[in-house]
Structures are given as C-alpha cells and as structure tokens.
Coordinates of N, CA and C and ligand atoms in Angstrom, one line a residue:
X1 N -5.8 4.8 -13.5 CA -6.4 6.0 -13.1 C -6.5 7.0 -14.2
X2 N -7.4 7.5 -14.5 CA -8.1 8.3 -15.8 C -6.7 9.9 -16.0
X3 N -6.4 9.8 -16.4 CA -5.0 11.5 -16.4 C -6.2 12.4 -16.0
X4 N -6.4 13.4 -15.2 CA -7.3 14.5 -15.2 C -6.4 15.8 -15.3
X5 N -7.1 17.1 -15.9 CA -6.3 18.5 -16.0 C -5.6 18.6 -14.8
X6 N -4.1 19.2 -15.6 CA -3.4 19.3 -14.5 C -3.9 20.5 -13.1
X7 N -4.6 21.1 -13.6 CA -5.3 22.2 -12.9 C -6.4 21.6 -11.8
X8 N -6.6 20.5 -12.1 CA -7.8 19.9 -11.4 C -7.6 18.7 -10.7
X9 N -7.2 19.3 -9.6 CA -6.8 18.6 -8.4 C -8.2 17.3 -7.5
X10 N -9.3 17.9 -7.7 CA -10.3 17.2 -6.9 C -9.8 15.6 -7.2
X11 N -10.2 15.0 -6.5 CA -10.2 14.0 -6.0 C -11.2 13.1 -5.8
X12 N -12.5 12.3 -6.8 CA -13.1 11.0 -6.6 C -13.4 9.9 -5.4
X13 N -13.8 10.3 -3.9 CA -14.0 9.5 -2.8 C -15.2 8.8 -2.7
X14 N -14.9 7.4 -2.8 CA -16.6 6.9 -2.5 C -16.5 6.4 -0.7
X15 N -17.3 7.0 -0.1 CA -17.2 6.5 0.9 C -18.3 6.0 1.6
X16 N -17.8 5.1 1.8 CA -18.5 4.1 2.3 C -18.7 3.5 3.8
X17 N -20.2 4.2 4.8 CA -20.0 4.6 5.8 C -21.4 4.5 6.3
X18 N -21.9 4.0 7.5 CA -23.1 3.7 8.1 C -23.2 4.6 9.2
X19 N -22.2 5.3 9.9 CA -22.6 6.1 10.9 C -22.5 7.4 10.7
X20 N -23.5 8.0 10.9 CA -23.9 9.0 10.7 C -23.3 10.5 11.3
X21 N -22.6 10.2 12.4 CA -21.2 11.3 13.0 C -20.3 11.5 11.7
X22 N -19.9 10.0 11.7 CA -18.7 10.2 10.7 C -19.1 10.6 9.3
X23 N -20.0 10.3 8.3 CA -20.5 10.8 7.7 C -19.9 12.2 7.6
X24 N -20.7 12.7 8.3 CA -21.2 14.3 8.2 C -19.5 14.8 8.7
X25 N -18.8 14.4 9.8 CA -17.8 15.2 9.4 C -16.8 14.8 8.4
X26 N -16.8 13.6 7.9 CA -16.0 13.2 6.4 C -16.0 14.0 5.4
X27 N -17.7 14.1 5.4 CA -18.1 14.9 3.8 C -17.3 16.3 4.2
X28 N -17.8 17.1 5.2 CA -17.4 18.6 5.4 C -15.7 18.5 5.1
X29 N -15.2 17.4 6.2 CA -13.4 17.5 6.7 C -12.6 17.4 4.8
X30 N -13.5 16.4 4.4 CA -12.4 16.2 3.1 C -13.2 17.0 1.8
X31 N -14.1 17.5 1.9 CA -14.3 18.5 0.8 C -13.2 19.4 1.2
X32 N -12.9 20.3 2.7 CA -12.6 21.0 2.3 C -11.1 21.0 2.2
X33 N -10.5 19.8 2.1 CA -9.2 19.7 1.9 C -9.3 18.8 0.3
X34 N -10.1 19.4 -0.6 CA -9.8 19.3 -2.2 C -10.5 17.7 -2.9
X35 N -11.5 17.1 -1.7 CA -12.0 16.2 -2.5 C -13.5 16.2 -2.5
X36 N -13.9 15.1 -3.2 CA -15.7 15.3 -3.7 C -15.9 14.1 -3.6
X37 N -16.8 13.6 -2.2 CA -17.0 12.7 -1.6 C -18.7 12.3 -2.2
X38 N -18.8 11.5 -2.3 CA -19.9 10.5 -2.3 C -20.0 9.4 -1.0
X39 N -21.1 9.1 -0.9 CA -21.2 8.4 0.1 C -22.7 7.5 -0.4
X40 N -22.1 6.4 0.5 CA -22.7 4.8 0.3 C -23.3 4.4 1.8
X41 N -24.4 4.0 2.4 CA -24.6 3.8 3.4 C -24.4 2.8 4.1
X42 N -24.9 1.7 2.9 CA -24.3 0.6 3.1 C -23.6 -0.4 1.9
X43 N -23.2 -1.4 2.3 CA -22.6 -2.6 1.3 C -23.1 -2.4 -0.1
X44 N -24.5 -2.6 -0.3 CA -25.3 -3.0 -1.6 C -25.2 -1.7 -2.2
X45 N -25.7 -0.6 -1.4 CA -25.2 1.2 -2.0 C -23.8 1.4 -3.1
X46 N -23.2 0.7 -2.2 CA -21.6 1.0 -2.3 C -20.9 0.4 -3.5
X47 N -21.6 -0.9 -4.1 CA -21.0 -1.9 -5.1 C -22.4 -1.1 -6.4
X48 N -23.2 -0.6 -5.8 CA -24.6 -0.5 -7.3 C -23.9 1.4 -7.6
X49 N -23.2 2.2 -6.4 CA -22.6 3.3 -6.8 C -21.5 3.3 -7.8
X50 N -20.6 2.2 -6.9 CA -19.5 1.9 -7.6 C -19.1 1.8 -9.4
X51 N -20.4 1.1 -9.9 CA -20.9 0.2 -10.8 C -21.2 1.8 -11.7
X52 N -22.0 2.9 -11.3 CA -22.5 3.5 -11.8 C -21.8 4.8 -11.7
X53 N -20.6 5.0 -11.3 CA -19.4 6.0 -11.0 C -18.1 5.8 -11.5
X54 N -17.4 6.6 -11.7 CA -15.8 6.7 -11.6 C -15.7 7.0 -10.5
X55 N -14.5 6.1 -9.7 CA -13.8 7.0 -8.2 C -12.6 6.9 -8.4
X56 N -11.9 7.7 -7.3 CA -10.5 7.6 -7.7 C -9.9 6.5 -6.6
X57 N -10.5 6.8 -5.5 CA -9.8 6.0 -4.0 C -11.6 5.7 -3.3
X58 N -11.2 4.2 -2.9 CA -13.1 4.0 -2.1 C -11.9 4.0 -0.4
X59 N -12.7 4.7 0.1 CA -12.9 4.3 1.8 C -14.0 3.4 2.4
X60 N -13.6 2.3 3.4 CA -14.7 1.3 3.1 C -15.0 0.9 4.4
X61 N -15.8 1.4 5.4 CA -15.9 1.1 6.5 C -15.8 -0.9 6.2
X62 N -15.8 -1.4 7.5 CA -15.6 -3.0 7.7 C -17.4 -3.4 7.8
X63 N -18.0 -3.0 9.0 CA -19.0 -3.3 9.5 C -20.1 -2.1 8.9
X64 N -20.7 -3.2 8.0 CA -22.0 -2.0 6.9 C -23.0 -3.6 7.1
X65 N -24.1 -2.1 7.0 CA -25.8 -3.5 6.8 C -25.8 -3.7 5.7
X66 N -26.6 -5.2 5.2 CA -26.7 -5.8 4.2 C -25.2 -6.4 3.9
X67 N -23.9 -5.7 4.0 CA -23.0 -6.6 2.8 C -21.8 -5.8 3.7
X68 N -20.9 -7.0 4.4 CA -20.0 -6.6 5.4 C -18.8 -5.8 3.8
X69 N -18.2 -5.0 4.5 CA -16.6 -3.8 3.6 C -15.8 -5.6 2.9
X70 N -16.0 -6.7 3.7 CA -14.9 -7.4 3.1 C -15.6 -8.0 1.8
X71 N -16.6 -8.1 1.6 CA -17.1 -8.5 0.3 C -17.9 -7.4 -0.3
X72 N -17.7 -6.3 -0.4 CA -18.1 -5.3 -1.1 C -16.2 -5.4 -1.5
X73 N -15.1 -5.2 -1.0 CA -14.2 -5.1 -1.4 C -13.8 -6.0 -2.6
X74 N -14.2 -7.5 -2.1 CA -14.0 -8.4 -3.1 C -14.8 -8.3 -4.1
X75 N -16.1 -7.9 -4.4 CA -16.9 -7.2 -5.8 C -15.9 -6.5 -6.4
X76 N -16.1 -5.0 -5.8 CA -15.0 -4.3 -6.6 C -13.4 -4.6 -7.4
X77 N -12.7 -5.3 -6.6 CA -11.8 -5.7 -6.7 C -12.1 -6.8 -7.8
X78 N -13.1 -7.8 -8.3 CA -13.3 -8.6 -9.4 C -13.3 -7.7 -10.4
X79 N -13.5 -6.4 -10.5 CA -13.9 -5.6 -11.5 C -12.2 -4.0 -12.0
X80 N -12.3 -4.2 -10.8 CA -11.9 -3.0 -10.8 C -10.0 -2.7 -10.0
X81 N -9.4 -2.4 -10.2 CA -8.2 -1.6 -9.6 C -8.1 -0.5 -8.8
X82 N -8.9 0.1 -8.4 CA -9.3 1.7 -7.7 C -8.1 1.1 -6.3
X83 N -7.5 2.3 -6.0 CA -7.1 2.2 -4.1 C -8.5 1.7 -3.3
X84 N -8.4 1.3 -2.3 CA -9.0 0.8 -1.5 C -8.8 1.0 -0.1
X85 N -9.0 1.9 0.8 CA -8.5 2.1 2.4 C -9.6 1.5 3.2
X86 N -9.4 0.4 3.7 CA -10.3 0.1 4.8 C -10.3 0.3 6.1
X87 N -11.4 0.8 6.5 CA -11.4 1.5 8.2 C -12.1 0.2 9.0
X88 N -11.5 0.0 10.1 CA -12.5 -0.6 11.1 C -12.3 -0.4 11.9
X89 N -13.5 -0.4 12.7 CA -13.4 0.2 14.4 C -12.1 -0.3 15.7
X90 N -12.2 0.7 16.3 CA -11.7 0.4 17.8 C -11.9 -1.4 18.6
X91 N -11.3 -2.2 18.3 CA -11.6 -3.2 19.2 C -12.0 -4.6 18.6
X92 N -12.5 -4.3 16.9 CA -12.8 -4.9 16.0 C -11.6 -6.2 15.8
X93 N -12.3 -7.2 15.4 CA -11.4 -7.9 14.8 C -10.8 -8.0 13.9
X94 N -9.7 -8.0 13.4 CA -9.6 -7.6 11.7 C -8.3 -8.7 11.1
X95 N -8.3 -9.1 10.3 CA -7.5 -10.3 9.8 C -6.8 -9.5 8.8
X96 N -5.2 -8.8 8.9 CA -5.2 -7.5 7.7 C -4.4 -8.3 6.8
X97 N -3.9 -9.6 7.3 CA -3.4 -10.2 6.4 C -4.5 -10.7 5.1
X98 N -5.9 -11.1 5.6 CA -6.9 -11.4 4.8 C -7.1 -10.3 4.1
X99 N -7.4 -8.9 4.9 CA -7.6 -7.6 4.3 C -6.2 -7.5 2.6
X100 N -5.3 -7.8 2.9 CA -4.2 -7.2 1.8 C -4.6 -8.5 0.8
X101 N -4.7 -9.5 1.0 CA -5.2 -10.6 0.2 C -6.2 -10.2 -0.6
X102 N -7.4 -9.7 -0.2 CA -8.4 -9.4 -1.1 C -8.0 -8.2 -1.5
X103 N -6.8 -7.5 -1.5 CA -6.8 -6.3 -2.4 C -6.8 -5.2 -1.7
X104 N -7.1 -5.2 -0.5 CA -7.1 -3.6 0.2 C -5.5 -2.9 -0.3
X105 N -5.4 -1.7 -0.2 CA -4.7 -1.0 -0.5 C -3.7 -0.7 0.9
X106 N -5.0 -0.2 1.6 CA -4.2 0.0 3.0 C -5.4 -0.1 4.1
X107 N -5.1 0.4 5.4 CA -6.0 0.4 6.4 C -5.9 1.5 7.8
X108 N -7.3 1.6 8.3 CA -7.2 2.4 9.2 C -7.9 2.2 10.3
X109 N -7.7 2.7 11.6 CA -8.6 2.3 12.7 C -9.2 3.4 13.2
X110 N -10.9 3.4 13.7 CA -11.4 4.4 14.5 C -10.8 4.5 15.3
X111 N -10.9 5.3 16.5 CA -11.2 6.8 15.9 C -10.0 7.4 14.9
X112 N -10.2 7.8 14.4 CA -8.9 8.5 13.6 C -8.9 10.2 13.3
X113 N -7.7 10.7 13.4 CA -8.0 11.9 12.7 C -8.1 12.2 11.4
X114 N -8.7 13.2 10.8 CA -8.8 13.8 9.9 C -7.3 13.8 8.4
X115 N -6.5 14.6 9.8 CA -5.5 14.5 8.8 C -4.7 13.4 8.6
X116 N -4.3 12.2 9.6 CA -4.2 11.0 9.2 C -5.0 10.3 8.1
X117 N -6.2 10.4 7.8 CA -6.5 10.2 7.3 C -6.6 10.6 5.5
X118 N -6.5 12.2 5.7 CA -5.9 12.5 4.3 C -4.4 12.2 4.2
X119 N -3.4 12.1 5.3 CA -2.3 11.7 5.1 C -2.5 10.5 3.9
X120 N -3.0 8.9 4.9 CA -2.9 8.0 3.9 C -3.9 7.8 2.5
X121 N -4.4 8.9 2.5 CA -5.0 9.0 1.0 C -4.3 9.2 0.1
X122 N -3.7 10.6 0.4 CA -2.6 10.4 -0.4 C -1.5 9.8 -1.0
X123 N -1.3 9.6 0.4 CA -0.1 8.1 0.4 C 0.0 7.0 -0.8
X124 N -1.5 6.9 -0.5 CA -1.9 5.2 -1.6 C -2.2 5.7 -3.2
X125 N -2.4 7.3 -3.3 CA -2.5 7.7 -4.8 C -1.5 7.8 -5.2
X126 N -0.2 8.4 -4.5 CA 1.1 8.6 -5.0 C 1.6 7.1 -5.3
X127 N 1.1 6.5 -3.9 CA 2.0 5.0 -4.5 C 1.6 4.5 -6.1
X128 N 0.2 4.5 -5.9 CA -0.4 4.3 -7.5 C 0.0 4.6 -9.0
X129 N 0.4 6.4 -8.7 CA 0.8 7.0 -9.8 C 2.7 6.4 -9.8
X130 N 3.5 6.2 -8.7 CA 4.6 6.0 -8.9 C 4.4 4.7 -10.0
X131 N 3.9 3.5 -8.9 CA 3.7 2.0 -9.6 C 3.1 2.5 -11.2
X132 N 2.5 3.5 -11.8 CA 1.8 3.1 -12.8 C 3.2 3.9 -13.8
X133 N 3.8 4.6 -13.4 CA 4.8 5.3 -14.2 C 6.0 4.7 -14.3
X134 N 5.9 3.5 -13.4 CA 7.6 2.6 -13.6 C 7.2 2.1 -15.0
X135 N 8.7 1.9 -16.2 CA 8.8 1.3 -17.0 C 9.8 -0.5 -16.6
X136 N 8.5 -1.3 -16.8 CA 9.0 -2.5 -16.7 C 9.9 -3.1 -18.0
X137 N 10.7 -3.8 -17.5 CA 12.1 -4.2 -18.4 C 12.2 -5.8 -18.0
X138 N 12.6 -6.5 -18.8 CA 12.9 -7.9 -18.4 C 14.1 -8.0 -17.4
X139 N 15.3 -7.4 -17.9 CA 16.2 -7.5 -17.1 C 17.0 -6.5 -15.9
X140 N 16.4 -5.2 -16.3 CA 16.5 -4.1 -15.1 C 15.2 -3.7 -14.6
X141 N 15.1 -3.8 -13.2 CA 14.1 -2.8 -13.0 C 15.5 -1.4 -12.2
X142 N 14.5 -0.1 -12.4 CA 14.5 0.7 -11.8 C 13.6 1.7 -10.5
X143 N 13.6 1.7 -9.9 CA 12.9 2.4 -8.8 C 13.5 3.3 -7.5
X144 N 13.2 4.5 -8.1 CA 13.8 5.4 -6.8 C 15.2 5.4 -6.7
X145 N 15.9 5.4 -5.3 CA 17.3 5.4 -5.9 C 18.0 3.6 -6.3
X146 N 17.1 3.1 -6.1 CA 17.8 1.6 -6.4 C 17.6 1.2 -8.5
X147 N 18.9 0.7 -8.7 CA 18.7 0.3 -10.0 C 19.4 -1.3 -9.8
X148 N 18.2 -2.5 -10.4 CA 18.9 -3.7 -10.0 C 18.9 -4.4 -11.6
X149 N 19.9 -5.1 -12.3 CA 20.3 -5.7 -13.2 C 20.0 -7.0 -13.4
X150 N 19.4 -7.5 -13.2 CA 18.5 -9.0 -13.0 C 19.8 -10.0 -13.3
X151 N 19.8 -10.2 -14.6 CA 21.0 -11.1 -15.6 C 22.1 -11.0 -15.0
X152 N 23.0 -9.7 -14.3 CA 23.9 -9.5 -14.2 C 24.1 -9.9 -12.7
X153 N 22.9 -10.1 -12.2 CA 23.1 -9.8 -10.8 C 23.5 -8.9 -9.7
X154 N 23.3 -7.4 -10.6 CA 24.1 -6.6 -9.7 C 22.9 -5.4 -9.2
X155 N 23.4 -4.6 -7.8 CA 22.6 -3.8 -7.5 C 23.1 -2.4 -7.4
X156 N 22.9 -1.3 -7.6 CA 23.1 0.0 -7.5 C 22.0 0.5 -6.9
X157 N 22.7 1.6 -5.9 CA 22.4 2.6 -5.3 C 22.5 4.2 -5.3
X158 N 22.0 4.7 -6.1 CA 22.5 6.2 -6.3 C 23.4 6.2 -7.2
X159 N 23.6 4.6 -7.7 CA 24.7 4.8 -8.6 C 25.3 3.9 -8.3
X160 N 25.4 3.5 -7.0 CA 26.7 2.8 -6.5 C 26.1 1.8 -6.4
X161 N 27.3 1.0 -6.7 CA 26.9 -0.4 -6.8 C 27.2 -1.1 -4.9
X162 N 26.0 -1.9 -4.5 CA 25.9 -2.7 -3.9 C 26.6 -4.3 -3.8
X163 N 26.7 -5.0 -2.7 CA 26.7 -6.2 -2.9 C 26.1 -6.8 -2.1
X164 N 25.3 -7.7 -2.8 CA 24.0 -8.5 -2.2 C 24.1 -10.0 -2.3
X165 N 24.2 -10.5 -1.2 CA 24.3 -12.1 -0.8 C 22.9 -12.5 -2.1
X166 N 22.5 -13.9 -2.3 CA 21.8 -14.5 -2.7 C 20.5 -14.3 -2.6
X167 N 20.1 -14.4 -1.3 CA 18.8 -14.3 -1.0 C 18.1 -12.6 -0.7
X168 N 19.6 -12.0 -0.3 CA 19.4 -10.3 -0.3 C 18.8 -9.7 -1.4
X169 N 19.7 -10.6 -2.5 CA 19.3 -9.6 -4.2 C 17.8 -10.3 -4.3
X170 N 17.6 -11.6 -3.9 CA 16.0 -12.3 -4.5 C 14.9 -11.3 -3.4
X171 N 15.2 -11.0 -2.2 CA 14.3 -10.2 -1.5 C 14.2 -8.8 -2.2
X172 N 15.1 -8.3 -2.3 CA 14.9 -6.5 -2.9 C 14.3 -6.6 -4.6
X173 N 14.7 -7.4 -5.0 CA 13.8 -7.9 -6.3 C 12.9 -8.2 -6.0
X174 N 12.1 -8.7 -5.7 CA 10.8 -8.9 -4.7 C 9.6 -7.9 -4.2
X175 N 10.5 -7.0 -3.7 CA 9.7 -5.7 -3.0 C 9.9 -4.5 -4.0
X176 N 11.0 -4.8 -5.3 CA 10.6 -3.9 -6.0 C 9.6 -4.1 -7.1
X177 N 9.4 -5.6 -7.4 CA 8.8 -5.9 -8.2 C 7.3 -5.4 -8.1
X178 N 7.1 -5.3 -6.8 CA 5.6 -4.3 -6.0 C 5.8 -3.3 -5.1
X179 N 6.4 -2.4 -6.1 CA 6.3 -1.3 -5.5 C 4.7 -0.4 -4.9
X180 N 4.9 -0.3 -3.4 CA 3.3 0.2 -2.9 C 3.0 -0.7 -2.2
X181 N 3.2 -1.7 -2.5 CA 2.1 -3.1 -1.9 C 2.6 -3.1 -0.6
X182 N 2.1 -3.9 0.4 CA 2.5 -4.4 1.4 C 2.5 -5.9 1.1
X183 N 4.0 -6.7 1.4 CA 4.2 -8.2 1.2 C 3.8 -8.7 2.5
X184 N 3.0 -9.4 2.4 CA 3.3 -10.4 4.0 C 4.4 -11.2 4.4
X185 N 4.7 -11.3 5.7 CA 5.7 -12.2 6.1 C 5.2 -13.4 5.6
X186 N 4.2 -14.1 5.5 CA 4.4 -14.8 5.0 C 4.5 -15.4 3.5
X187 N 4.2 -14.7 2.5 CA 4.6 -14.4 1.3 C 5.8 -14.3 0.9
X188 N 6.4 -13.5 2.1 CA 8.0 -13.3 1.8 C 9.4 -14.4 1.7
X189 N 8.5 -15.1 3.1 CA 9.1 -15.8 3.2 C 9.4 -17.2 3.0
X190 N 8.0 -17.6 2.2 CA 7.3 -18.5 0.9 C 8.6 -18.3 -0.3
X191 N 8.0 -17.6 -0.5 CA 9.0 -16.6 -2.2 C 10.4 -16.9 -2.0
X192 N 10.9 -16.3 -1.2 CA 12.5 -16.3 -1.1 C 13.3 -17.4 -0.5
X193 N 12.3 -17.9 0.8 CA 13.5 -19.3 1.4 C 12.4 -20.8 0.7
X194 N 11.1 -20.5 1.0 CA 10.4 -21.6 0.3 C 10.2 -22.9 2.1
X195 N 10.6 -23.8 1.5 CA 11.3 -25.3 2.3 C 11.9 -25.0 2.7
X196 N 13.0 -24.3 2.5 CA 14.5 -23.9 2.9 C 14.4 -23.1 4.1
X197 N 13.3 -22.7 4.2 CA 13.4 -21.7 5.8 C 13.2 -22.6 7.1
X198 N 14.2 -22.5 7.8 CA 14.0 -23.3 9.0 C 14.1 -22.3 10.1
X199 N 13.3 -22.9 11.2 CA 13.5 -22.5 12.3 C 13.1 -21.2 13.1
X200 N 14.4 -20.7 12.8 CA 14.3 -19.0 13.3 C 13.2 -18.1 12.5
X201 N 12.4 -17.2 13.0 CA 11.8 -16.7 12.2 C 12.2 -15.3 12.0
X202 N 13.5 -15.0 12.9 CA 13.9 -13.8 12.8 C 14.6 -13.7 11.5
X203 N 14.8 -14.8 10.5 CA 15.8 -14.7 9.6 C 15.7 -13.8 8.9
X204 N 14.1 -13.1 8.1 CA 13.7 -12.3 7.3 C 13.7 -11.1 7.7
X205 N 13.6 -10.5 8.9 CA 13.9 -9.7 9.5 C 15.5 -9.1 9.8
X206 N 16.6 -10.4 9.5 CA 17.9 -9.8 10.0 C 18.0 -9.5 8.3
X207 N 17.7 -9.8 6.8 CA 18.0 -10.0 5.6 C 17.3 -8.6 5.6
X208 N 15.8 -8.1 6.1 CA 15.7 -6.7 6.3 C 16.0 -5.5 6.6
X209 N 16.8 -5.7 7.7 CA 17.7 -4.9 8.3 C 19.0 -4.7 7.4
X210 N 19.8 -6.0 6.9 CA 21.0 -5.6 6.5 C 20.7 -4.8 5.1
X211 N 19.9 -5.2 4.1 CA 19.1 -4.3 3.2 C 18.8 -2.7 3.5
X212 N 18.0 -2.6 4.7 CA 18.5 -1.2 5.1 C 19.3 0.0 5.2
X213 N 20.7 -1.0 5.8 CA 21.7 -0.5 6.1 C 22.5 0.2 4.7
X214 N 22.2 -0.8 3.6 CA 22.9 -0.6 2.2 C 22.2 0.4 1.4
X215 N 20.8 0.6 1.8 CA 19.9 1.3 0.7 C 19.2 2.8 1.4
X216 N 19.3 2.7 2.6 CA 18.5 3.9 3.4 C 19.4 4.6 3.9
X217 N 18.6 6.0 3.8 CA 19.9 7.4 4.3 C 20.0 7.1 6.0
X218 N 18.8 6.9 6.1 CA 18.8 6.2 8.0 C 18.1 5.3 8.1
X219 N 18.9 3.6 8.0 CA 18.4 2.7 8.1 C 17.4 2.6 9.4
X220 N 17.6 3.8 10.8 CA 16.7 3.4 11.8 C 15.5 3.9 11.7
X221 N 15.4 5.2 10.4 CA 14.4 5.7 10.0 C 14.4 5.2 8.8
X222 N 13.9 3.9 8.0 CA 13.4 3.5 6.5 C 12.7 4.3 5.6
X223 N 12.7 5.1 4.8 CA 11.9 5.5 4.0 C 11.5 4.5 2.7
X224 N 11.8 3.6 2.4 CA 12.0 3.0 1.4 C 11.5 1.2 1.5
X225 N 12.3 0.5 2.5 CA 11.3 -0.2 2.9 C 11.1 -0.5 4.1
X226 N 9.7 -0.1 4.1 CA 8.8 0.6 5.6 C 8.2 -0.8 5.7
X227 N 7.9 -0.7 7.3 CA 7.6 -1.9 7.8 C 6.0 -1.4 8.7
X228 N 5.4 -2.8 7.9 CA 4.0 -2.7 8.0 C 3.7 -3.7 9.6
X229 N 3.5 -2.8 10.6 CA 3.1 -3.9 11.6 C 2.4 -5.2 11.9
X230 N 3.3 -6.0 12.3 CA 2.0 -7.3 12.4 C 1.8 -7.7 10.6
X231 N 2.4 -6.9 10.0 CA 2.1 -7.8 8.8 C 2.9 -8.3 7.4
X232 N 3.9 -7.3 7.4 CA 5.0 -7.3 6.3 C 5.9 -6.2 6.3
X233 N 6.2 -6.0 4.9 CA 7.3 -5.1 4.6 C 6.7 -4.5 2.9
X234 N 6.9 -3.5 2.6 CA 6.2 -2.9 1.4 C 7.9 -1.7 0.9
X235 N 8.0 -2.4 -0.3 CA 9.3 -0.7 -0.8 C 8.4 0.2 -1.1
X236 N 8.7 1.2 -0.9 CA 8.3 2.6 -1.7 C 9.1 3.3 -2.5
X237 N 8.7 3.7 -3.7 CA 10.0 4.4 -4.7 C 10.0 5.5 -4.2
X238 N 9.1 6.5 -4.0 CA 9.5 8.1 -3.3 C 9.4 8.0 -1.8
X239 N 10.0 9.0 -1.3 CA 10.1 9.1 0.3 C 8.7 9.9 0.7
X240 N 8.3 9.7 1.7 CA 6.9 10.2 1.6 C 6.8 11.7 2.4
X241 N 6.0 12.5 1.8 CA 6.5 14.0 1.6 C 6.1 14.3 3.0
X242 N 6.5 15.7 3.9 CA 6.3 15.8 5.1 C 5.0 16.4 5.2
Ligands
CA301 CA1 -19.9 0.6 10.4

C-alpha cells in the first residue's frame, strides 16, 4: 500500500456494484465518512478500472453482468495485493471457503449496514498495515502480545512465558505466521495434524480453546484469535478498536 500524507486520510474504494440503490447510497454513505469511491458497474468495468487506477480496498459485489465478483477477483488478485471485501446477497450461495482461496480478504452479506460496513473496511486496512509492519525473522516471530522463539521452542506472553504442547506451539505458529488472514479448518488441520488427525473433528477446536485460555484477557471474548464462522480461525496482532 503506497505511504500517503499523514494528513491525508481519504481512502481509494473501487466499488464494484450493479444496483443502483446501493450505488447511490454507497457513494453518499462512504464519502461522507472520509473515502473516494469510484464505482464499476459491472465485472469488465471493474478489472479495465482496476488496471487504470490505484485503489486502496475493492468492494466487489458477487453477482455483476458480463464477469461474475469471483473472477474479477481472481484477475485482480493475478496482478495485484489490494484488500478485497466481497458482498453477496441475502440467500445467495456462497462457497467462502472458495472465496478466501482466491484471495478475498473478507466478506459481507446484503442487506448490511453502513457502519458495519465501514467497520470492516477498516478492519481489513489495519490488518494490512499491521501484517505489512511485522519484521520477519527466521527464528522469532513477534506479534502483538505473543513473542514465539521458533529454535528454542518457547512462547511468551506479555513477557511471560507460556507452555505449549507440540501441536499447540505448531498451531499458534501457524496463525501468526498470517497474521489477518482467515485459515480454514481445513488448512489447519492439513498443516498441523496432516494423516495424523483422526476421527474427532472437535480436536482443533479443543487445541483452540486451550490457546485461548493462555493468550487472551477473556478467552470467552477472543480478541486475538477470532473465529471466523463456518470457516476457520484468523490471529490478529491488534485488538480491534471500539
Ligand atoms: Ca449484483
């Protein structure tokens, strides 16, 4: 993402959108909360704008004429890094496991509000700017209050050192190594047990929870790693602001 004056807050939206309600209250709703929206009508609009713009975050309806949101996504995404928020309607079918595969960033459903919706705009820039400001290290990463020692095997929290079973330290290594992202359960559970996972499917779930308990101020409220419904688990280095 390009550094812009610190003074200069606006915000780059390509949005990408065939109905004309939403449209019109998009452009009004998020100009006047500090961004500068462009708008794409449909698919082919949206990849030939794209091409001929800087943006900072695309919003990408699903269902567009000419060139459905999921392959306008994967264009972009061959080219480019930008956030990505995909909306699809009320009732729609949506594969969001497919969606995080090709790159979406995150997702939303009609009808939605306004400020939900600038909620997770934000959301996905901050995650962006955190992930882009971690300093990667071979054998420590750092993030937020977790510091993990790769070589040594050890984990701290605040300072304090943790102790983490086998597969505990390979999972939080894992979710810090992408910080922002949403992992899929099935990714996760690929990665960390492999062949080795039998049976139960609750197992990644109970190795979630006890992670919790060691790393979050209130494990029943996660700030850190939040759980994506129906689809995975994602860390976040900052707590997300109120
Ligand atoms: Ca549409």
């Amino acid at each position: 993402m390009p550094k812009k004056h610190s003074n200069d807050k606006r915000v780059n939206i390509l949005l990408v959108e065939d109905e004309e309600s939403f449209v019109d209250a998009l452009t009004i709703g998020l100009d006047r909360e500090g961004f500068d929206v462009a708008v794409a009508r449909d698919g082919q609009q949206a990849v030939a704008l794209f091409a001929k713009e800087t943006f900072d975050i695309v919003l990408l309806d699903l269902m567009l004429p000419k060139m459905s949101g999921l392959d306008v996504c994967r264009q972009i995404r061959a080219s480019s890094e930008v956030p990505i928020i995909i909306v699809s309607a009320k009732g729609e079918e949506v594969d969001m496991v497919l969606m995080l595969e090709i790159g979406a960033d995150d997702y939303v459903t009609k009808p939605y509000r306004l400020r939900e919706l600038v909620a997770r705009i934000r959301a996905v820039l901050r995650r962006r700017e955190t992930h882009e400001s971690v300093p990667t290290s071979d054998d420590e990463i750092e993030l937020g209050p977790i510091r993990m020692d790769i070589d040594a095997r050890r984990c701290f929290v605040n300072g304090e050192e943790i102790k983490l079973r086998k597969k505990e330290f390979a999972l939080l290594r894992l979710l810090l190594e992408n910080p922002g992202r949403v992992l899929t359960r099935e990714v996760l559970i690929d990665r960390i047990w492999g062949s080795d996972y039998v049976g139960d499917t609750k197992t990644l779930d109970v190795h979630i929870k006890r992670l919790r308990t060691l790393i979050e101020d209130s494990p029943k409220n996660p700030e850190h790693i939040t759980t994506v419904r129906g689809v995975g688990y994602r860390y976040e280095a900052t707590k997300p602001s109120a």
